[in-house]
Tab-separated table of C-alpha atoms in Angstrom:
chain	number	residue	atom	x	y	z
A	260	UNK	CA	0.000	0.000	0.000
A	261	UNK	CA	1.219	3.490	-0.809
A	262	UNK	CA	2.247	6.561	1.461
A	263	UNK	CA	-1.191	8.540	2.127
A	264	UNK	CA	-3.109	5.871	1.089
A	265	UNK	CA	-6.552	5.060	3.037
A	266	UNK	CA	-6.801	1.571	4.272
A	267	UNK	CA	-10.378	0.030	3.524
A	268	UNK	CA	-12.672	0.138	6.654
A	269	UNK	CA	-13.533	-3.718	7.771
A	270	UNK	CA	-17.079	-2.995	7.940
A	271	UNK	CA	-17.161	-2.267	4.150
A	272	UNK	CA	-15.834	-5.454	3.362
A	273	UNK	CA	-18.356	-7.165	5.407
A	274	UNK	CA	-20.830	-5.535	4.507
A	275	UNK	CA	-20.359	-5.772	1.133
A	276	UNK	CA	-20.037	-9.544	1.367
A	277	UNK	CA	-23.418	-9.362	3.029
A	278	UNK	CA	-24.896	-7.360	0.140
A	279	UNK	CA	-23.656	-9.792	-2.533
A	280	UNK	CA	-24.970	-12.823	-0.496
A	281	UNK	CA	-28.664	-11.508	0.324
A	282	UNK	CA	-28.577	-10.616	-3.626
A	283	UNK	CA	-27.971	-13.924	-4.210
A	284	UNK	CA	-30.556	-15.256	-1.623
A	285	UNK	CA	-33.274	-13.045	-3.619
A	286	UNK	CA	-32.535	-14.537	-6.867
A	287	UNK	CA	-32.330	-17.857	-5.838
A	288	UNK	CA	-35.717	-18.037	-5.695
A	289	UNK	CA	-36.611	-18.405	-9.259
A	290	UNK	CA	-34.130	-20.668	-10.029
A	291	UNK	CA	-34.648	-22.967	-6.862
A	292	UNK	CA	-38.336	-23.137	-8.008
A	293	UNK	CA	-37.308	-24.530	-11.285
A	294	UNK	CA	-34.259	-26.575	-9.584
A	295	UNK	CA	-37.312	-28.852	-7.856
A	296	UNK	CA	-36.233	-27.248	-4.574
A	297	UNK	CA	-39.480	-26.113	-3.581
A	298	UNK	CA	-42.915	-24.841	-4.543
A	299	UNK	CA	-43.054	-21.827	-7.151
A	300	UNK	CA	-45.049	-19.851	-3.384
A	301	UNK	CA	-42.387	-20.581	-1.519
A	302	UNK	CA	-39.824	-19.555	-3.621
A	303	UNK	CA	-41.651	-16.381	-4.044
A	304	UNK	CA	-41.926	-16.178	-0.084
A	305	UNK	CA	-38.531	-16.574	0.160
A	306	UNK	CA	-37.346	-13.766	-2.382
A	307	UNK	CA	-39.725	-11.349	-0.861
A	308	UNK	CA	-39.106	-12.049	2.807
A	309	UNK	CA	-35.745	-12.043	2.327
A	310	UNK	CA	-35.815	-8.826	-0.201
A	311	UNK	CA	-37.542	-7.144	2.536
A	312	UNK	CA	-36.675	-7.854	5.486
A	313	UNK	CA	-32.843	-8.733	4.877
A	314	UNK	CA	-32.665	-5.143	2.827
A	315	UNK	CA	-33.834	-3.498	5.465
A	316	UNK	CA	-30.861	-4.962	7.644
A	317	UNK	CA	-28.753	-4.192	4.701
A	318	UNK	CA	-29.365	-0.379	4.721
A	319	UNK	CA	-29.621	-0.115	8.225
A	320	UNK	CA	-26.565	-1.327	8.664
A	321	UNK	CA	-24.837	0.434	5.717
A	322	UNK	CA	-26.130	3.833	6.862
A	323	UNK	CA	-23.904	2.998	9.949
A	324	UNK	CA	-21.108	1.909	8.493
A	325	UNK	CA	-21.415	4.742	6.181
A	326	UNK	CA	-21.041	7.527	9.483
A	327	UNK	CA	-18.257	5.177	10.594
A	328	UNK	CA	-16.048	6.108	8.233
A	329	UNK	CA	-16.914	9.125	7.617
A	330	UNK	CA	-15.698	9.673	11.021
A	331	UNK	CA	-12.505	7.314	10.602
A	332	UNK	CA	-11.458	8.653	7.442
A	333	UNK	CA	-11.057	5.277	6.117
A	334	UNK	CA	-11.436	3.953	2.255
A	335	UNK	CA	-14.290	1.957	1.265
A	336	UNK	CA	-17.136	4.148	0.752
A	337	UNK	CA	-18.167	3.183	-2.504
A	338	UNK	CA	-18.770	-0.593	-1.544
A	339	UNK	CA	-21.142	1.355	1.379
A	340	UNK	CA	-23.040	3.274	-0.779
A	341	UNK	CA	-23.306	0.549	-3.058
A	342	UNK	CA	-24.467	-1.743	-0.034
A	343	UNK	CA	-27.316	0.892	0.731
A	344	UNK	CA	-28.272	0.913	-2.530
A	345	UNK	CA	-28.682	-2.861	-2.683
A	346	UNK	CA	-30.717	-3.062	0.621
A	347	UNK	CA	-33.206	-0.332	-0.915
A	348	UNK	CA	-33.793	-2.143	-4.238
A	349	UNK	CA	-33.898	-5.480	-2.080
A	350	UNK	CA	-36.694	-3.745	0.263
A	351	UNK	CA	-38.998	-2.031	-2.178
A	352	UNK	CA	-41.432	-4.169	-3.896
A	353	UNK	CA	-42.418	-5.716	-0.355
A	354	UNK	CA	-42.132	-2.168	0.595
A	355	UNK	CA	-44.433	-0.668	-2.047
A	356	UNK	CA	-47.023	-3.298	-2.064
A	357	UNK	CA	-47.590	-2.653	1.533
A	358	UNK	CA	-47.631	1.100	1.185
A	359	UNK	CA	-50.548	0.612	-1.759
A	360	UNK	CA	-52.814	-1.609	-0.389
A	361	UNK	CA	-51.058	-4.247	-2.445
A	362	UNK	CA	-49.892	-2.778	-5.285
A	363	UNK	CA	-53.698	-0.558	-6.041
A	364	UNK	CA	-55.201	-4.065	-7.136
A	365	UNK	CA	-57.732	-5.694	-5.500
A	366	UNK	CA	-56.693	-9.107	-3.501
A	367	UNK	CA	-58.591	-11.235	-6.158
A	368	UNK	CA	-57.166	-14.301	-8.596
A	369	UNK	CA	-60.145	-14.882	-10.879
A	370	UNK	CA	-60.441	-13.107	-13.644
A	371	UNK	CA	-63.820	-13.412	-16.122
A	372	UNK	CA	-65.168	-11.633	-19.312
A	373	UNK	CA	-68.505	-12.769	-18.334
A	374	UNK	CA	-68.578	-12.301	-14.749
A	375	UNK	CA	-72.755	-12.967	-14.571
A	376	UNK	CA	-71.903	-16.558	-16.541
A	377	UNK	CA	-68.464	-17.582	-15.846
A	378	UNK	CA	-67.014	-20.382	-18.103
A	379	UNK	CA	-66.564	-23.071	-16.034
A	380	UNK	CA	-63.295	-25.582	-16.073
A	381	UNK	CA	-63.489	-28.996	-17.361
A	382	UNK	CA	-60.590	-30.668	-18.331
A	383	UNK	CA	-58.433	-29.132	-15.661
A	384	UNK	CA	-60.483	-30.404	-12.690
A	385	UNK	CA	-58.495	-32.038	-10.595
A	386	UNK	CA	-54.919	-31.421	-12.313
A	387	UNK	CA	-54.567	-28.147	-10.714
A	388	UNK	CA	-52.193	-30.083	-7.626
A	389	UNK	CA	-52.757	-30.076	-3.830
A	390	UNK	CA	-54.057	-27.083	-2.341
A	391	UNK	CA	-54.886	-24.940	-4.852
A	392	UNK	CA	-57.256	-22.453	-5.149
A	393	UNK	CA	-60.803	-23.293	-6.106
A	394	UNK	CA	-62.098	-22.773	-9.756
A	395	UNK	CA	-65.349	-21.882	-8.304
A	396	UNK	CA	-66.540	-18.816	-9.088
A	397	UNK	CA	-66.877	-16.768	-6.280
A	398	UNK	CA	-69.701	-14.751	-7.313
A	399	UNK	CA	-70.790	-11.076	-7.338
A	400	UNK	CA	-68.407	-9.835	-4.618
A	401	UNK	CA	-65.633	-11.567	-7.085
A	402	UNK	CA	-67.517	-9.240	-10.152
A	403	UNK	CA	-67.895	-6.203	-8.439
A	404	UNK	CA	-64.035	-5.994	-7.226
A	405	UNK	CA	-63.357	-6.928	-11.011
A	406	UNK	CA	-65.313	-4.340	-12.530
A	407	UNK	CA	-64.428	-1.677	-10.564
A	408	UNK	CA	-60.396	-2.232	-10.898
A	409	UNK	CA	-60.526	-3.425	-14.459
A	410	UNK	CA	-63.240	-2.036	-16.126
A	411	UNK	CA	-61.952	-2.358	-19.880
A	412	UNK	CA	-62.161	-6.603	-19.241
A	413	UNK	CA	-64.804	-8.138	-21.272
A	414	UNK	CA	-65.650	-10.352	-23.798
A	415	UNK	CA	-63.632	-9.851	-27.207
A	416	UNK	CA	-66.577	-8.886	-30.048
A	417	UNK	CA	-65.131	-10.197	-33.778
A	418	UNK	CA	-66.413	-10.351	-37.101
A	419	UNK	CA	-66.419	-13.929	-39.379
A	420	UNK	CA	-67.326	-17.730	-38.325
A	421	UNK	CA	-66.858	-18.645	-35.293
A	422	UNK	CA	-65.341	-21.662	-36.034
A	423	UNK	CA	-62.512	-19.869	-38.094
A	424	UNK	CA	-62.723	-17.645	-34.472
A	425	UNK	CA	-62.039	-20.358	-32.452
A	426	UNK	CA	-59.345	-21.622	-34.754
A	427	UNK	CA	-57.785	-18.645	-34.237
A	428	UNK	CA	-57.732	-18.140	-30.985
A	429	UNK	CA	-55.718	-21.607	-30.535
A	430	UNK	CA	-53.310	-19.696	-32.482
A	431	UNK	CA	-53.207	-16.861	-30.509
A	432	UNK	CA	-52.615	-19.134	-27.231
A	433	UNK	CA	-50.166	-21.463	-29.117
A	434	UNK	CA	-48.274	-18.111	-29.653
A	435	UNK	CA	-48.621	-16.800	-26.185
A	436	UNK	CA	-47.055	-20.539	-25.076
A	437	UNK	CA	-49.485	-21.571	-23.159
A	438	UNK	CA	-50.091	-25.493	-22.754
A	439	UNK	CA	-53.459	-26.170	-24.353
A	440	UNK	CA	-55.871	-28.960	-22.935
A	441	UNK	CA	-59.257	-30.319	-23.249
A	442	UNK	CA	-59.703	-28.812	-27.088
A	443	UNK	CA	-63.509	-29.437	-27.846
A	444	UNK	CA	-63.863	-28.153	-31.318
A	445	UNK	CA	-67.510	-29.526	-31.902
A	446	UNK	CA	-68.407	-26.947	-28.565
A	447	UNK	CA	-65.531	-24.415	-29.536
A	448	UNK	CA	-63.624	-24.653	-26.495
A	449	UNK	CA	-60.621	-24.943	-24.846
A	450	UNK	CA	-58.321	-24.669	-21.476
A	451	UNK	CA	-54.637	-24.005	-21.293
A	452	UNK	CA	-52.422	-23.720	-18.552
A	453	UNK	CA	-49.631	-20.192	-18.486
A	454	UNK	CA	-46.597	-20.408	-16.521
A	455	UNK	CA	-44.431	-17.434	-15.103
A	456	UNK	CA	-41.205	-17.068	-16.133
A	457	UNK	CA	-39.476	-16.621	-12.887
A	458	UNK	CA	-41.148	-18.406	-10.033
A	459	UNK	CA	-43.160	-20.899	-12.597
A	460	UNK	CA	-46.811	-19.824	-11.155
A	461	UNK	CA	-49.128	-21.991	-13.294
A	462	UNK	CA	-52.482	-19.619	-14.172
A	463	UNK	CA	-55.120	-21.903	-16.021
A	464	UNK	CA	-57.354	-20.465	-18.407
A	465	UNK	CA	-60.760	-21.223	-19.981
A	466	UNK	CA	-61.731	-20.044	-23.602
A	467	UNK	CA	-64.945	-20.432	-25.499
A	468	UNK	CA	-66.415	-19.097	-28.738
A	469	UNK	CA	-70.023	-18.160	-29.817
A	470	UNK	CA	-71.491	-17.404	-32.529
A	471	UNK	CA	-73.652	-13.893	-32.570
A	472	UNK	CA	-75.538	-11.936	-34.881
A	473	UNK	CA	-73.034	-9.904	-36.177
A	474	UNK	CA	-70.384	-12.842	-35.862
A	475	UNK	CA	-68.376	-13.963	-33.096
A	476	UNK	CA	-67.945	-13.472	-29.381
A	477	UNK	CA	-64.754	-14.964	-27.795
A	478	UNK	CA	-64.673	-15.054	-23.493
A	479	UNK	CA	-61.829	-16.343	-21.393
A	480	UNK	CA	-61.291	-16.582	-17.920
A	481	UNK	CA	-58.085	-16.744	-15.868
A	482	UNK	CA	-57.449	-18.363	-12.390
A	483	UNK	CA	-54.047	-18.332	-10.614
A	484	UNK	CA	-53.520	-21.901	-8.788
A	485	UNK	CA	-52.011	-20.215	-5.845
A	486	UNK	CA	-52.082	-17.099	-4.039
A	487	UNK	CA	-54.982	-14.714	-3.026
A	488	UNK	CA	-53.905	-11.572	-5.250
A	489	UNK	CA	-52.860	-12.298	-8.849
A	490	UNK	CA	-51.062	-8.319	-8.927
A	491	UNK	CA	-53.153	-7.986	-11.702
A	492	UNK	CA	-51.549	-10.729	-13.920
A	493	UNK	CA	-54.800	-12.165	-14.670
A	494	UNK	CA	-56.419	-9.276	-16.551
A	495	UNK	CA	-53.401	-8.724	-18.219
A	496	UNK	CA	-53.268	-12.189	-19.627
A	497	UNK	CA	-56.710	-11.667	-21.064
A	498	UNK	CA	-56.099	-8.241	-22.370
A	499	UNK	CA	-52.945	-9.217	-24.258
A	500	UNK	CA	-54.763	-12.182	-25.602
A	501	UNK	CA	-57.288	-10.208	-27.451
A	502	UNK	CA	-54.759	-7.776	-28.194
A	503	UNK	CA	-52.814	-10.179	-30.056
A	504	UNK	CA	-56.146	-11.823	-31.757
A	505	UNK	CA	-56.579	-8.182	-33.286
A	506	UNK	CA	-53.317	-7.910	-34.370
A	507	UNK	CA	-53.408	-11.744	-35.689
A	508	UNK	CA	-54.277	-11.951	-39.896
């Protein structure tokens, strides 16, 4: 080490080596999920608990380690500031979902273009694993909470047969990747199962297609397997479907 040269403060180190290992915690998650280690919820438990809570710790501690060497004049600020920075990051989804309400969606996981006469699962009865969530509709408290934080979901109006429709709209969920089941082209229905790319939730879906007046109406519905609030996945799922029906040839 050179004359004049600030030795690194200990704490830095440390603390740095605890930054680098909680990050590594975090994103362990996903992987572990997909590693057979455990359950896509409890890898997601474990990423957020830890993100939270153990970034809390982080900048907690960092802040202090920070003032120490301020006050000791000693080299390793940067790894400090970095640290704090870390812990933040680490601490902010838990921290804005619980400043929100839950991120401003409502704690719901059942999502339905035709809330008064929900399609109703067939072939995924009973292949949806131990303890998941019930594909019974829940009703109008369910509908109400839907309409009033997603207003713009409902059933997807199209010109042309609806047998070309429903053809279509495998396409459109073949595209998405979803794993399609029970195909019933004689009632123009089918169910598919969408996985997250991270923690590997498994959201099953419902589609059917009718024929109207004016041609074709297409509904879907969208249940996550576990969890009470989807974070708005659900809706999403159905929006960009019918997005990407319109923009289909």
């Amino acid at each position: 080490m050179s004359m004049g040269q600030k030795k690194t403060f200990i704490g830095a180190r440390i603390l740095w080596a605890l930054a680098l290992l909680l990050l590594l915690i975090v994103i362990a998650g996903g992987p572990g999920v997909h590693l057979g280690l455990w359950s896509p919820l409890d890898g997601f438990i474990l990423s957020m608990r830890a993100g939270f809570m153990g970034g809390l710790a982080l900048a907690i501690l960092a802040l202090i380690i920070i003032i120490m060497i301020a006050v000791k004049k000693k080299a390793g600020m940067g790894k400090a500031i970095l640290s704090l920075l870390i812990g933040l990051l680490l601490a902010a989804p838990v921290g804005y979902l619980r400043l929100s309400g839950g991120g401003g969606v409502p704690p719901i996981h059942d999502i339905a273009t035709d809330t008064a006469n929900p399609l109703v699962f067939m072939a995924l009865v009973g292949k949806r694993g131990e303890g998941a969530n019930s594909i019974t509709y829940a009703g109008a408290e369910l509908a109400a909470q839907q309409k009033q934080s997603y207003p713009d979901v409902g059933p997807l109006l199209v010109d042309g047969d609806p047998d070309k429709a429903f053809s279509r709209s495998l396409d459109v969920a073949r595209d998405m990747g979803w794993d399609i089941t029970g195909v019933d082209a004689k009632a123009r229905r089918f169910e598919a199962t969408d996985h997250s790319f991270w923690f590997n939730f498994a959201d099953d879906v419902v589609v059917a297609v009718t024929a109207t007046d004016a041609g074709s109406r297409i509904d879907l519905r969208s249940v996550s397997r576990v969890g009470r609030s989807d974070l708005g996945v659900n809706a999403k799922r159905i929006m960009a479907f019918q997005k990407n029906y319109a923009a289909t040839p």
